[in-house]
GROMACS .gro file of C-alpha atoms in nm:
model
  202
    1UNK     CA    1  -1.283  17.273   7.651
    2UNK     CA    2  -1.348  16.992   7.402
    3UNK     CA    3  -1.192  17.170   7.117
    4UNK     CA    4  -0.866  17.213   7.355
    5UNK     CA    5  -0.868  16.836   7.409
    6UNK     CA    6  -0.912  16.764   7.054
    7UNK     CA    7  -0.611  17.003   6.942
    8UNK     CA    8  -0.398  16.830   7.231
    9UNK     CA    9  -0.485  16.462   7.092
   10UNK     CA   10  -0.394  16.591   6.746
   11UNK     CA   11  -0.065  16.727   6.878
   12UNK     CA   12   0.006  16.408   7.049
   13UNK     CA   13  -0.073  16.199   6.740
   14UNK     CA   14   0.162  16.453   6.542
   15UNK     CA   15   0.424  16.388   6.787
   16UNK     CA   16   0.405  16.044   6.783
   17UNK     CA   17   0.418  16.029   6.410
   18UNK     CA   18   0.735  16.296   6.380
   19UNK     CA   19   0.918  16.081   6.641
   20UNK     CA   20   0.858  15.760   6.479
   21UNK     CA   21   0.982  15.894   6.144
   22UNK     CA   22   1.290  16.066   6.295
   23UNK     CA   23   1.384  15.731   6.472
   24UNK     CA   24   1.317  15.526   6.185
   25UNK     CA   25   1.546  15.747   5.986
   26UNK     CA   26   1.832  15.728   6.239
   27UNK     CA   27   1.813  15.373   6.385
   28UNK     CA   28   1.610  15.195   6.108
   29UNK     CA   29   1.273  15.068   6.144
   30UNK     CA   30   1.360  14.719   6.273
   31UNK     CA   31   1.580  14.853   6.558
   32UNK     CA   32   1.292  15.095   6.671
   33UNK     CA   33   1.053  15.008   6.947
   34UNK     CA   34   0.720  15.161   7.054
   35UNK     CA   35   0.908  15.247   7.362
   36UNK     CA   36   1.170  15.459   7.177
   37UNK     CA   37   0.917  15.653   6.985
   38UNK     CA   38   0.695  15.692   7.310
   39UNK     CA   39   0.980  15.827   7.489
   40UNK     CA   40   1.098  16.028   7.175
   41UNK     CA   41   0.762  16.189   7.171
   42UNK     CA   42   0.773  16.288   7.543
   43UNK     CA   43   0.472  16.045   7.653
   44UNK     CA   44   0.431  15.667   7.735
   45UNK     CA   45   0.384  15.333   7.566
   46UNK     CA   46   0.033  15.335   7.715
   47UNK     CA   47  -0.032  15.671   7.523
   48UNK     CA   48   0.117  15.531   7.203
   49UNK     CA   49  -0.117  15.249   7.214
   50UNK     CA   50  -0.433  15.467   7.263
   51UNK     CA   51  -0.339  15.629   6.916
   52UNK     CA   52  -0.170  15.333   6.715
   53UNK     CA   53  -0.237  14.973   6.791
   54UNK     CA   54   0.097  14.889   6.677
   55UNK     CA   55   0.439  15.009   6.507
   56UNK     CA   56   0.309  14.882   6.164
   57UNK     CA   57   0.010  15.113   6.215
   58UNK     CA   58   0.217  15.400   6.269
   59UNK     CA   59   0.422  15.320   5.975
   60UNK     CA   60   0.113  15.288   5.765
   61UNK     CA   61  -0.011  15.634   5.881
   62UNK     CA   62   0.310  15.792   5.770
   63UNK     CA   63   0.231  15.650   5.409
   64UNK     CA   64  -0.137  15.721   5.419
   65UNK     CA   65  -0.138  16.057   5.604
   66UNK     CA   66   0.208  16.244   5.584
   67UNK     CA   67   0.330  16.111   5.254
   68UNK     CA   68   0.004  16.175   5.095
   69UNK     CA   69  -0.021  16.529   5.255
   70UNK     CA   70   0.313  16.630   5.122
   71UNK     CA   71   0.197  16.507   4.781
   72UNK     CA   72  -0.150  16.661   4.818
   73UNK     CA   73  -0.296  16.325   4.759
   74UNK     CA   74  -0.652  16.261   4.868
   75UNK     CA   75  -0.870  15.992   4.973
   76UNK     CA   76  -1.018  15.808   4.670
   77UNK     CA   77  -1.289  15.519   4.693
   78UNK     CA   78  -1.127  15.385   4.384
   79UNK     CA   79  -0.764  15.358   4.434
   80UNK     CA   80  -0.711  15.456   4.809
   81UNK     CA   81  -0.568  15.786   4.717
   82UNK     CA   82  -0.528  16.021   4.420
   83UNK     CA   83  -0.338  16.329   4.298
   84UNK     CA   84  -0.586  16.538   4.096
   85UNK     CA   85  -0.298  16.740   3.956
   86UNK     CA   86  -0.146  16.433   3.834
   87UNK     CA   87  -0.451  16.306   3.673
   88UNK     CA   88  -0.514  16.652   3.498
   89UNK     CA   89  -0.143  16.678   3.397
   90UNK     CA   90  -0.139  16.350   3.231
   91UNK     CA   91  -0.491  16.418   3.035
   92UNK     CA   92  -0.318  16.745   2.933
   93UNK     CA   93  -0.024  16.551   2.810
   94UNK     CA   94   0.166  16.854   2.689
   95UNK     CA   95   0.552  16.896   2.757
   96UNK     CA   96   0.487  17.213   2.943
   97UNK     CA   97   0.225  17.057   3.179
   98UNK     CA   98   0.436  16.765   3.237
   99UNK     CA   99   0.741  16.980   3.302
  100UNK     CA  100   0.572  17.197   3.543
  101UNK     CA  101   0.441  16.900   3.732
  102UNK     CA  102   0.797  16.739   3.752
  103UNK     CA  103   0.939  17.051   3.871
  104UNK     CA  104   0.674  17.106   4.160
  105UNK     CA  105   0.711  16.741   4.262
  106UNK     CA  106   1.104  16.742   4.246
  107UNK     CA  107   1.071  16.997   4.524
  108UNK     CA  108   0.930  16.756   4.725
  109UNK     CA  109   1.169  16.486   4.686
  110UNK     CA  110   1.378  16.545   5.021
  111UNK     CA  111   1.094  16.532   5.237
  112UNK     CA  112   0.923  16.239   5.045
  113UNK     CA  113   1.232  16.000   5.003
  114UNK     CA  114   1.281  15.908   5.365
  115UNK     CA  115   0.920  15.783   5.406
  116UNK     CA  116   0.942  15.573   5.098
  117UNK     CA  117   1.287  15.433   5.193
  118UNK     CA  118   1.155  15.368   5.548
  119UNK     CA  119   0.847  15.207   5.380
  120UNK     CA  120   1.034  14.960   5.184
  121UNK     CA  121   1.250  14.879   5.472
  122UNK     CA  122   0.955  14.797   5.704
  123UNK     CA  123   0.813  14.589   5.440
  124UNK     CA  124   1.091  14.342   5.452
  125UNK     CA  125   1.095  14.302   5.821
  126UNK     CA  126   0.757  14.352   5.921
  127UNK     CA  127   0.515  14.070   5.798
  128UNK     CA  128   0.226  14.305   5.873
  129UNK     CA  129   0.363  14.554   5.609
  130UNK     CA  130   0.405  14.353   5.292
  131UNK     CA  131   0.444  14.559   4.973
  132UNK     CA  132   0.338  14.881   5.176
  133UNK     CA  133   0.507  15.117   4.916
  134UNK     CA  134   0.436  14.903   4.613
  135UNK     CA  135   0.064  14.939   4.704
  136UNK     CA  136   0.085  15.314   4.743
  137UNK     CA  137   0.285  15.325   4.393
  138UNK     CA  138  -0.027  15.156   4.235
  139UNK     CA  139  -0.223  15.432   4.366
  140UNK     CA  140   0.003  15.673   4.148
  141UNK     CA  141   0.007  15.452   3.853
  142UNK     CA  142  -0.378  15.451   3.880
  143UNK     CA  143  -0.370  15.848   3.855
  144UNK     CA  144  -0.147  15.815   3.522
  145UNK     CA  145  -0.404  15.546   3.385
  146UNK     CA  146  -0.698  15.790   3.474
  147UNK     CA  147  -0.537  16.091   3.309
  148UNK     CA  148  -0.498  15.870   2.998
  149UNK     CA  149  -0.833  15.740   2.998
  150UNK     CA  150  -0.988  16.106   3.040
  151UNK     CA  151  -0.791  16.213   2.757
  152UNK     CA  152  -0.870  15.902   2.526
  153UNK     CA  153  -0.505  15.854   2.461
  154UNK     CA  154  -0.329  15.501   2.387
  155UNK     CA  155  -0.516  15.172   2.394
  156UNK     CA  156  -0.688  15.067   2.711
  157UNK     CA  157  -0.449  14.763   2.755
  158UNK     CA  158  -0.147  15.021   2.728
  159UNK     CA  159  -0.238  15.261   2.989
  160UNK     CA  160  -0.189  15.100   3.310
  161UNK     CA  161   0.157  14.965   3.183
  162UNK     CA  162   0.288  15.298   3.064
  163UNK     CA  163   0.188  15.455   3.408
  164UNK     CA  164   0.417  15.171   3.555
  165UNK     CA  165   0.697  15.270   3.330
  166UNK     CA  166   0.665  15.626   3.411
  167UNK     CA  167   0.641  15.604   3.789
  168UNK     CA  168   0.926  15.350   3.797
  169UNK     CA  169   1.130  15.606   3.626
  170UNK     CA  170   1.022  15.880   3.854
  171UNK     CA  171   1.071  15.674   4.177
  172UNK     CA  172   1.419  15.558   4.071
  173UNK     CA  173   1.544  15.918   3.973
  174UNK     CA  174   1.368  16.072   4.309
  175UNK     CA  175   1.525  15.803   4.547
  176UNK     CA  176   1.887  15.802   4.379
  177UNK     CA  177   1.938  16.150   4.243
  178UNK     CA  178   2.145  16.318   4.555
  179UNK     CA  179   2.365  16.028   4.588
  180UNK     CA  180   2.435  15.955   4.223
  181UNK     CA  181   2.711  16.087   3.978
  182UNK     CA  182   2.495  16.102   3.659
  183UNK     CA  183   2.724  16.367   3.521
  184UNK     CA  184   2.394  16.569   3.469
  185UNK     CA  185   2.272  16.873   3.619
  186UNK     CA  186   1.935  16.881   3.794
  187UNK     CA  187   1.754  17.100   3.515
  188UNK     CA  188   1.878  16.882   3.239
  189UNK     CA  189   1.774  16.570   3.450
  190UNK     CA  190   1.431  16.701   3.485
  191UNK     CA  191   1.406  16.783   3.109
  192UNK     CA  192   1.527  16.423   3.027
  193UNK     CA  193   1.288  16.276   3.272
  194UNK     CA  194   0.999  16.504   3.105
  195UNK     CA  195   1.086  16.413   2.759
  196UNK     CA  196   1.068  16.047   2.860
  197UNK     CA  197   0.730  16.088   3.019
  198UNK     CA  198   0.595  16.289   2.719
  199UNK     CA  199   0.693  16.000   2.490
  200UNK     CA  200   0.540  15.739   2.722
  201UNK     CA  201   0.205  15.936   2.777
  202UNK     CA  202   0.143  16.031   2.443
   0.00000   0.00000   0.00000
């Protein structure tokens, strides 16, 4: 019986997260209320608050749980979260390893893009969420720095900033690829991005 109750709790929590994400996508973060989310999830405001103290906390959970789950990022005491495959890819540093990682990651862009966009919108209007996505981006930058450190490549002072440059490129391309006319195919775009990463990280 206890296991059933726990499963129901997890299902309710997931429904609230999924309903929040869908409403944030369609109505926008600022226009979506706690009542909207609770209703869409088939529950009540009281139940919402049993799982999340505020709309801000639900937004944080979308970043900390759903986004990290999609990208296979795990909790890290040093950085908040880490993607071990990214650290290993950067440490290897070869064109083949970087291209394989970028191809895998690019398959996730349609699922990842809305969460990042909503997180940035939320940071603008919600004083409880300053720099929400940017802090998360710093965790990914730290992975690149860790990979470079493990490989002993570049000077220590260069490693973090090279990560900033690499993740800035990736973020911009991932956020704008579908809606831009860059006169380049997807495969060619990934090759150009990969070549840039190889130059930056070696």
